[in-house]
Coordinates of C-alpha atoms and ligand atoms in Angstrom, one line a residue:
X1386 CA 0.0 0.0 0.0
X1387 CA 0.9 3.6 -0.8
X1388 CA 1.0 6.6 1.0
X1389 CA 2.5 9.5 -0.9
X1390 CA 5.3 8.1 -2.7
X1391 CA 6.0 5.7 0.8
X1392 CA 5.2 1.9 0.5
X1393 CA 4.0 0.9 4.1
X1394 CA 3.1 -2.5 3.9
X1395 CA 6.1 -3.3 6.0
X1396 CA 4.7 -2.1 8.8
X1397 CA 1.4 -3.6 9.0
X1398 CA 3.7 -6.9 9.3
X1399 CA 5.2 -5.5 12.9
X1400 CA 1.9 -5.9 14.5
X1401 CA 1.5 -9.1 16.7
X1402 CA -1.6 -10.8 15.8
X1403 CA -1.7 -11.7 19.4
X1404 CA -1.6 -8.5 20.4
X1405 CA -5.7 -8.3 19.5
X1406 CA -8.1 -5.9 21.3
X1407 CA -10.3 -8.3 23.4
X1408 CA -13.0 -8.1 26.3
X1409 CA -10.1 -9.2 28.6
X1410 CA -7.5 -6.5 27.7
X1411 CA -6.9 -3.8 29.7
X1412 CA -8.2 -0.1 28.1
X1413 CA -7.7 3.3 28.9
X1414 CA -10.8 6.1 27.4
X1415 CA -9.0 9.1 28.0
X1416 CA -12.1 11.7 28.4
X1417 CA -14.5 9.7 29.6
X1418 CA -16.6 12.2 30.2
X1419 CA -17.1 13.8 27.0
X1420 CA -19.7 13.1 24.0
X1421 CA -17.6 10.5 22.6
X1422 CA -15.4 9.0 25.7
X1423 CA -18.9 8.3 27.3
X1424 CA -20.2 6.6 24.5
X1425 CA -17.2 4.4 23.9
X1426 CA -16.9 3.5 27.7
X1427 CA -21.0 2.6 27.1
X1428 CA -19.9 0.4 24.4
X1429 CA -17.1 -1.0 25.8
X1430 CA -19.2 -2.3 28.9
X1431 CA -22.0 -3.8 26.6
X1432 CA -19.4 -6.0 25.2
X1433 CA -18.4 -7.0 28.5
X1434 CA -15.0 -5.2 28.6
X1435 CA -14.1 -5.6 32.1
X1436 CA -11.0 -3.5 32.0
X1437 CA -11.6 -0.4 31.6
X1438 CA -9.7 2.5 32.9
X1439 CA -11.1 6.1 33.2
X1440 CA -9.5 9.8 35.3
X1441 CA -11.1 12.8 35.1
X1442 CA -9.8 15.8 34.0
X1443 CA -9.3 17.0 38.0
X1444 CA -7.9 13.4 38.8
X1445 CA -5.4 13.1 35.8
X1446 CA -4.6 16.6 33.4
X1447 CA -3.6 15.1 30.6
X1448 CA -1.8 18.8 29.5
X1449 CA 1.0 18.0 32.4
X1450 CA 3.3 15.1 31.4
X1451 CA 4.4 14.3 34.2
X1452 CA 1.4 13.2 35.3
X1453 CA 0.6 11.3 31.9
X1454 CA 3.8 9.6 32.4
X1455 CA 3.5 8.8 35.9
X1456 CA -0.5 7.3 35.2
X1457 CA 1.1 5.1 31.9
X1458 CA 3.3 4.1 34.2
X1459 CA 1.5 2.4 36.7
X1460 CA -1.5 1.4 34.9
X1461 CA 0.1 0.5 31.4
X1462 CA -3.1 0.0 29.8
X1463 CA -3.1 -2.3 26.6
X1464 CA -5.3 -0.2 24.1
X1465 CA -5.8 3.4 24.4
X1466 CA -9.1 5.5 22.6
X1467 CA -7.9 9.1 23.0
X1468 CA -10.9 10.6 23.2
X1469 CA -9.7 13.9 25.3
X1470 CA -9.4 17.6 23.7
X1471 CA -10.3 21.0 23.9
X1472 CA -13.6 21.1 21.9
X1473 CA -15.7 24.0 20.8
X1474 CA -17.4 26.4 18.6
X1475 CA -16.7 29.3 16.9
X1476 CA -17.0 31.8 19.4
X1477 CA -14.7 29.9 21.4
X1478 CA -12.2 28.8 19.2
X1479 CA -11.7 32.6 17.7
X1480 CA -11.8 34.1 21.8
X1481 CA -9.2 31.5 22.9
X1482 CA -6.9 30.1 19.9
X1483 CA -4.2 30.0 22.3
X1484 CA -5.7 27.4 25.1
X1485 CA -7.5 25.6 21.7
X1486 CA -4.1 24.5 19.9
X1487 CA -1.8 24.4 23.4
X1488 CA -3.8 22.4 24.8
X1489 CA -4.8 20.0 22.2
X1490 CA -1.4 19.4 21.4
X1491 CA -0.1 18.6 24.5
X1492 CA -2.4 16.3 25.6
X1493 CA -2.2 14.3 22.6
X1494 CA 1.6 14.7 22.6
X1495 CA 1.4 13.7 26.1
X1496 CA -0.9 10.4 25.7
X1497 CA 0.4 9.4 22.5
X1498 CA 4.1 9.1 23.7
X1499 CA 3.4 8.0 26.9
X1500 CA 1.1 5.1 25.7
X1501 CA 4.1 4.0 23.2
X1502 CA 6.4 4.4 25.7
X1503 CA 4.6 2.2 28.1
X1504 CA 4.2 -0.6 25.7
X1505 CA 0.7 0.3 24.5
X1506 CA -0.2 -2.5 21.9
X1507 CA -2.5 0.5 20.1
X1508 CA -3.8 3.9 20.4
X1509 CA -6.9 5.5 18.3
X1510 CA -6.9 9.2 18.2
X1511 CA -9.6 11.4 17.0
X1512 CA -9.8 14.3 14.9
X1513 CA -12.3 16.0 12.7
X1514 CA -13.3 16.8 9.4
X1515 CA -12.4 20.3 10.4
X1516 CA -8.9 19.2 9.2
X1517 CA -9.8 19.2 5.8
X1518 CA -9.1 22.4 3.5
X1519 CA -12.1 24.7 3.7
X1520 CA -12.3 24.3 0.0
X1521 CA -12.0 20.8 -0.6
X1522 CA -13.7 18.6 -3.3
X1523 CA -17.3 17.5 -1.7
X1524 CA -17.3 14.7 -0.3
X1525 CA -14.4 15.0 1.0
X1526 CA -12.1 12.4 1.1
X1527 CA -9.1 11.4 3.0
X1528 CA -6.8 12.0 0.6
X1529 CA -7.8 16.0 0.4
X1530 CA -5.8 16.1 3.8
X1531 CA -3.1 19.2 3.4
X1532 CA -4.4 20.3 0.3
X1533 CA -5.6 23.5 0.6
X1534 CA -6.3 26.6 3.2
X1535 CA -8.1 25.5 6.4
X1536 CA -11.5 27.1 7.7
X1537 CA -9.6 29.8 9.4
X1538 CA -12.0 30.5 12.3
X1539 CA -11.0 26.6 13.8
X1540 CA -8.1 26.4 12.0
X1541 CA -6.1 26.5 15.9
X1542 CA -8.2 23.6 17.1
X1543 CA -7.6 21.7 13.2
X1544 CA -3.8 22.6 13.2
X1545 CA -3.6 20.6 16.2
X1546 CA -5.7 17.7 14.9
X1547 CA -3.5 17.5 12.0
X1548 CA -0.5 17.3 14.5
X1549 CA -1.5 14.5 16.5
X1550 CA -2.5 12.9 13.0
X1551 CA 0.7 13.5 12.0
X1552 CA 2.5 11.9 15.3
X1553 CA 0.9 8.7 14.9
X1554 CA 2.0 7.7 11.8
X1555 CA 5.6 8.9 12.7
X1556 CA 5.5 7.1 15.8
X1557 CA 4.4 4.3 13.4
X1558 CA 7.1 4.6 11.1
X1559 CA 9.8 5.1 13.2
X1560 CA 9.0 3.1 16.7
X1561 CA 6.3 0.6 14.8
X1562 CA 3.7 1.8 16.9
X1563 CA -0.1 0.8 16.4
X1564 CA -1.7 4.4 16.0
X1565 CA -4.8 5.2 14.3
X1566 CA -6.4 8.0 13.5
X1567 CA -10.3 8.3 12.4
X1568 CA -12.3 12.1 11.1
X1569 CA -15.3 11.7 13.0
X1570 CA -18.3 14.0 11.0
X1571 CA -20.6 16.2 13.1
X1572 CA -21.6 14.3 16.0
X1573 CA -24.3 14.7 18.6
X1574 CA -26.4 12.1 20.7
X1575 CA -27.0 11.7 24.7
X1576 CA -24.8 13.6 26.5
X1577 CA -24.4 16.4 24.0
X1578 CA -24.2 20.4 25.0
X1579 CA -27.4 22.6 24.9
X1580 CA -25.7 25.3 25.8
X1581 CA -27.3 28.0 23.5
X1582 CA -23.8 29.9 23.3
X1583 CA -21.5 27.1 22.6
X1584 CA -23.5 24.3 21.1
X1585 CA -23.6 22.6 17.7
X1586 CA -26.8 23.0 15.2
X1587 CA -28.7 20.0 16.2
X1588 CA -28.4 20.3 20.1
X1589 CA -29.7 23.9 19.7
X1590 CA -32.4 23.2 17.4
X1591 CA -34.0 20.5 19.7
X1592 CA -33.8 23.1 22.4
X1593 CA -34.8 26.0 20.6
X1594 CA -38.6 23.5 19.6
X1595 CA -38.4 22.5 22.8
X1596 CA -38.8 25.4 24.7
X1597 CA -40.6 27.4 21.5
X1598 CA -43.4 23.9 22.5
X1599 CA -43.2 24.6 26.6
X1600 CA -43.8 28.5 25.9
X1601 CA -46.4 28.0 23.3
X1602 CA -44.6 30.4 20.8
X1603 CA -45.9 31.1 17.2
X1604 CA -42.5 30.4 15.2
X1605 CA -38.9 29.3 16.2
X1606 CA -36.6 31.5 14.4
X1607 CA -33.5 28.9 12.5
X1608 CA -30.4 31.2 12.0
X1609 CA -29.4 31.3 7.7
X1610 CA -31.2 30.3 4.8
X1611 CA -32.0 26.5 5.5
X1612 CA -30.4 25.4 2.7
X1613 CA -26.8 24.4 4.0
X1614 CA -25.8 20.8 4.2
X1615 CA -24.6 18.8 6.6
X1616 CA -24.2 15.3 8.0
X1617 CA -24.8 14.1 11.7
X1618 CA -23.3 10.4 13.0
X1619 CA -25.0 9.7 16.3
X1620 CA -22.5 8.6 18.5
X1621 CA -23.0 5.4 19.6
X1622 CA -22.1 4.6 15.7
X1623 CA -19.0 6.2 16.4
X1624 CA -18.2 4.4 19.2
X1625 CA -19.2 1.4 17.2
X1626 CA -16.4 2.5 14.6
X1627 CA -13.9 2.8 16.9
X1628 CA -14.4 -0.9 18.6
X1629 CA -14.9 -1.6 15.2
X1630 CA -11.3 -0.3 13.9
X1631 CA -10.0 -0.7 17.1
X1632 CA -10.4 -4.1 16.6
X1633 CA -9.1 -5.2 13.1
X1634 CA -8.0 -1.7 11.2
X1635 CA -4.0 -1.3 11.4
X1636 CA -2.9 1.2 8.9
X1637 CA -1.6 4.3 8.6
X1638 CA -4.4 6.0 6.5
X1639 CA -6.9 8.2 8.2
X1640 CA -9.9 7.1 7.9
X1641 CA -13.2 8.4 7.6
X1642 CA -15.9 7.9 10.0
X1643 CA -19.4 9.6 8.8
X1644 CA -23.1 8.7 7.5
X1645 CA -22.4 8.8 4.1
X1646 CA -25.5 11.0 3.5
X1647 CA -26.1 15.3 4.9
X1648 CA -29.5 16.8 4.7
X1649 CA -30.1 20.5 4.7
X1650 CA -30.7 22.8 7.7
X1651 CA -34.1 23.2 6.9
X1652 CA -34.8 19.1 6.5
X1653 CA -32.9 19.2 10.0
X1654 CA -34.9 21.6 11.4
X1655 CA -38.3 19.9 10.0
X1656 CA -37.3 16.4 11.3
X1657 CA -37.0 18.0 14.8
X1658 CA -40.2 20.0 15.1
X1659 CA -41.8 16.4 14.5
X1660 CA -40.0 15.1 16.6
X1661 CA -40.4 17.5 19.5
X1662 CA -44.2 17.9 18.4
X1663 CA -44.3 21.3 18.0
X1664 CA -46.7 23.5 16.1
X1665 CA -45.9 26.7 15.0
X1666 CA -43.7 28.2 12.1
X1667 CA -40.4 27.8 11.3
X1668 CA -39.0 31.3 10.0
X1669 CA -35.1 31.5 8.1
X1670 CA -33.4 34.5 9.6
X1671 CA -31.1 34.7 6.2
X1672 CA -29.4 37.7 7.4
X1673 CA -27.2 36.0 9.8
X1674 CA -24.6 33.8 7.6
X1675 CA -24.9 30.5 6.2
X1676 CA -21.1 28.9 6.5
X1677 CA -19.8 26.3 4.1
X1678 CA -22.8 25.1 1.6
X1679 CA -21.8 21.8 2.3
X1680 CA -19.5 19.7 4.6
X1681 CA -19.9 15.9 4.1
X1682 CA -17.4 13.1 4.4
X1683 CA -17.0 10.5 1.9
X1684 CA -17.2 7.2 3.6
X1685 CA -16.0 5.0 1.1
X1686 CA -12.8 3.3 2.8
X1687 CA -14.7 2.9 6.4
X1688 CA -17.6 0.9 4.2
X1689 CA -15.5 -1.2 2.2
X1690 CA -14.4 -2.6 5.4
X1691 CA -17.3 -3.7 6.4
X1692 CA -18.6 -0.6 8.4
X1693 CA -22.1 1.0 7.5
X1694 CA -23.7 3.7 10.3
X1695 CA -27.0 2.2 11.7
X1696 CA -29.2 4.9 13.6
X1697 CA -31.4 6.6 11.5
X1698 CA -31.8 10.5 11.8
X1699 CA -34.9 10.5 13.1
X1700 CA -34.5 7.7 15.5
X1701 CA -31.2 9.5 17.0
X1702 CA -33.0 12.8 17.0
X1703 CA -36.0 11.3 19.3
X1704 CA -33.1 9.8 21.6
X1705 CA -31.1 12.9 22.3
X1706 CA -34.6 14.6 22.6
X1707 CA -35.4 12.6 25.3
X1708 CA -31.9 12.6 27.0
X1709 CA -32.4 16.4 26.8
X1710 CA -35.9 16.5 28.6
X1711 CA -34.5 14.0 31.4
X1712 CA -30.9 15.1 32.1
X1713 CA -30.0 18.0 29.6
X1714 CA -31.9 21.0 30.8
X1715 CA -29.6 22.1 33.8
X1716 CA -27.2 22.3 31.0
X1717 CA -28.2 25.9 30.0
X1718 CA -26.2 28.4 29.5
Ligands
NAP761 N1 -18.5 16.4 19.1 C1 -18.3 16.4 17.8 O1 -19.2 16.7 17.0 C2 -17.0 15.8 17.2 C3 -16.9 15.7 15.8 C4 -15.7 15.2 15.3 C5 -14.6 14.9 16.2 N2 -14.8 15.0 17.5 C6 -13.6 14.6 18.3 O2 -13.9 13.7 19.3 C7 -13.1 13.9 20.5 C8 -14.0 14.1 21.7 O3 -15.0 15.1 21.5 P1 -16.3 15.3 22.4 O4 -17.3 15.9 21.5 O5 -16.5 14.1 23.2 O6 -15.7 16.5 23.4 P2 -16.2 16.8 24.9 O7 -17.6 16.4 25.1 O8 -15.8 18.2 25.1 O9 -15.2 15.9 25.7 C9 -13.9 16.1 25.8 C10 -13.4 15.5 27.1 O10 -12.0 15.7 27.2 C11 -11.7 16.1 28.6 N3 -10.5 17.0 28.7 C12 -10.3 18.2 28.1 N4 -9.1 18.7 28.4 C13 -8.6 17.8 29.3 C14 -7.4 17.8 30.1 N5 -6.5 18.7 30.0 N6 -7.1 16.7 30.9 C15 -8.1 15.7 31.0 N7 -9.2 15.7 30.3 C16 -9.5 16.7 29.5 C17 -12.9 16.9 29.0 O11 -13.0 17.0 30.4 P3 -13.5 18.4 31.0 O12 -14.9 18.7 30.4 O13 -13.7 18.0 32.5 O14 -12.5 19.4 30.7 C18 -14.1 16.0 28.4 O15 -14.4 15.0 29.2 C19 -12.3 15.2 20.2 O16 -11.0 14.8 19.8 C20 -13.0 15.8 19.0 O17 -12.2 16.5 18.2 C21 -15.9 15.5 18.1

């Protein structure tokens, strides 16, 4: 196989088939508290992982090595899904670029040595397709990395991304080391942020029709014209990806992880007044600005593999609806 002008079949062959992520072996989620960490750990504990090793961010800061080191040290977990980072929007991302690419980049600098130091049979790490050039070829696929200008209001948080990316295929080259790295699309599911100021599309709408239903409003007012498109993975199919590549993907290729498929805002928007059963009008505020007119990954590699995503949009919608109406609403800033 071919990456660039690099034949890397070689170093598939270093990887000890016994060396196999099993309910037995011993894993580390680093930011188990998180979207995605939480819905890995769920996953892992259906399958009857018994193993599994979770710190907080006030027990364990992955940003000091020290302490990385010292943790690796003692517990010397076998597989490691790096699920930790500094995540946000764009208000945050252009009010703190500083805290956004430090501290992304050490605490994947900080894991990702540490775990290959400490004999780690495999890491996953997770970046985004915010690492992809804000002009790139739609769908976009993982060959389109580092060909073009970012999306320069995240382009902090996706420098980093592209660093850690970068690390574990030279820690792969040069130490052998089992490090994969998968571009999660635009996630959301139980445990996502309602925050109004900080959240994600889909999160905000179901709390916008939510509370537009409670109050009894006339419309719900949907920033932009409705007619950009996007894709959302629930993600407990993203934690199925990662057991899934976790388990038998070993290469040094990116990969992918997405639906396949976007909708426009204003499809979003009318899936989740259904599903939030609410009445009134929905109204376009197309003064305030619409973004990219598309962002969708293609999915190719991850389904020739044998992985397709499984919750439907509606389905997932009704779920995180739910979550939201029994856990979500102190989360309201
Ligand atoms: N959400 C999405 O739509 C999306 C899409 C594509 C890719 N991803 C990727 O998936 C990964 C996880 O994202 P997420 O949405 O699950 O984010 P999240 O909900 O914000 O969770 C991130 C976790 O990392 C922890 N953390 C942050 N800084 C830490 C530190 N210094 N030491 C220890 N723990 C720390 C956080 O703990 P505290 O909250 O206590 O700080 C939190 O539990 C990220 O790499 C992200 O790029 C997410």
């Amino acid at each position: 196989m071919n990456i660039g002008n690099t034949d890397i079949s070689a170093f598939g062959s270093r990887i000890a088939t016994h060396d196999r992520f099993s309910p037995e072996t011993k894993i580390y989620v680093a930011g188990h508290r998180g979207l995605v960490g939480a819905a890995i750990v769920r996953r892992l504990e259906r399958e009857g992982f018994s193993s599994v090793i979770t710190r907080s961010h006030a027990e364990l800061d992955l940003t000091s090595q020290a302490e990385v080191n010292d943790f690796f040290a003692r517990e010397r977990p076998d597989f490691v899904f790096l699920a930790a980072a500094k995540v946000g929007g764009i208000l945050a991302n252009s009010s703190y670029p500083a805290d956004f690419i430090r501290d992304n980049l050490l605490i994947q600098s900080n894991v990702i040595d540490a775990a290959w130091h400490h004999d780690a049979k495999k890491l996953l790490f997770l970046g985004s397709s915010c690492i992809y050039p804000k002009h790139a070829p739609q769908p976009m696929k993982e060959e389109h990395l580092l060909t073009g200008p970012l999306e320069p209001t995240n382009e902090w948080y996706a420098v980093a991304k592209i660093a850690g990316i970068k690390m574990c295929q030279a820690y792969r080259r040069q130490h052998g080391f089992n490090a994969i790295n998968l571009m999660p699309t635009n996630l959301y599911g139980p445990g996502d942020n309602f925050d109004l100021e900080t959240s994600h599309v889909l999160p905000a709408l179901i709390r916008k029709f939510h509370e537009a239903k409670e109050r009894g409003d006339a419309e719900v007012v949907v920033w932009g014209s409705g007619k950009p498109r996007r894709e959302f993975l629930h993600v407990d199919d993203l934690a199925d990806a990662s057991v899934f590549l976790m388990r038998g993907y070993d290469e040094e290729e990116i990969i992918n992880v997405g639906v396949g498929e976007d909708v426009s805002i204003a499809e979003l928007a009318e899936i989740i007044r259904g599903v939030v059963g609410y009445e009134g009008d929905i109204v376009f505020d197309d003064s305030k600005p619409d973004g990219t007119p598309r962002k969708l990954l293609d999915v190719g590699r991850l389904n020739a593999l044998g992985w397709k995503a499984r919750v439907g949009l509606k389905d997932g919608i009704s779920e995180t609806w739910r979550w939201y109406v029994d856990h979500g609403q102190g989360n309201q800033g």
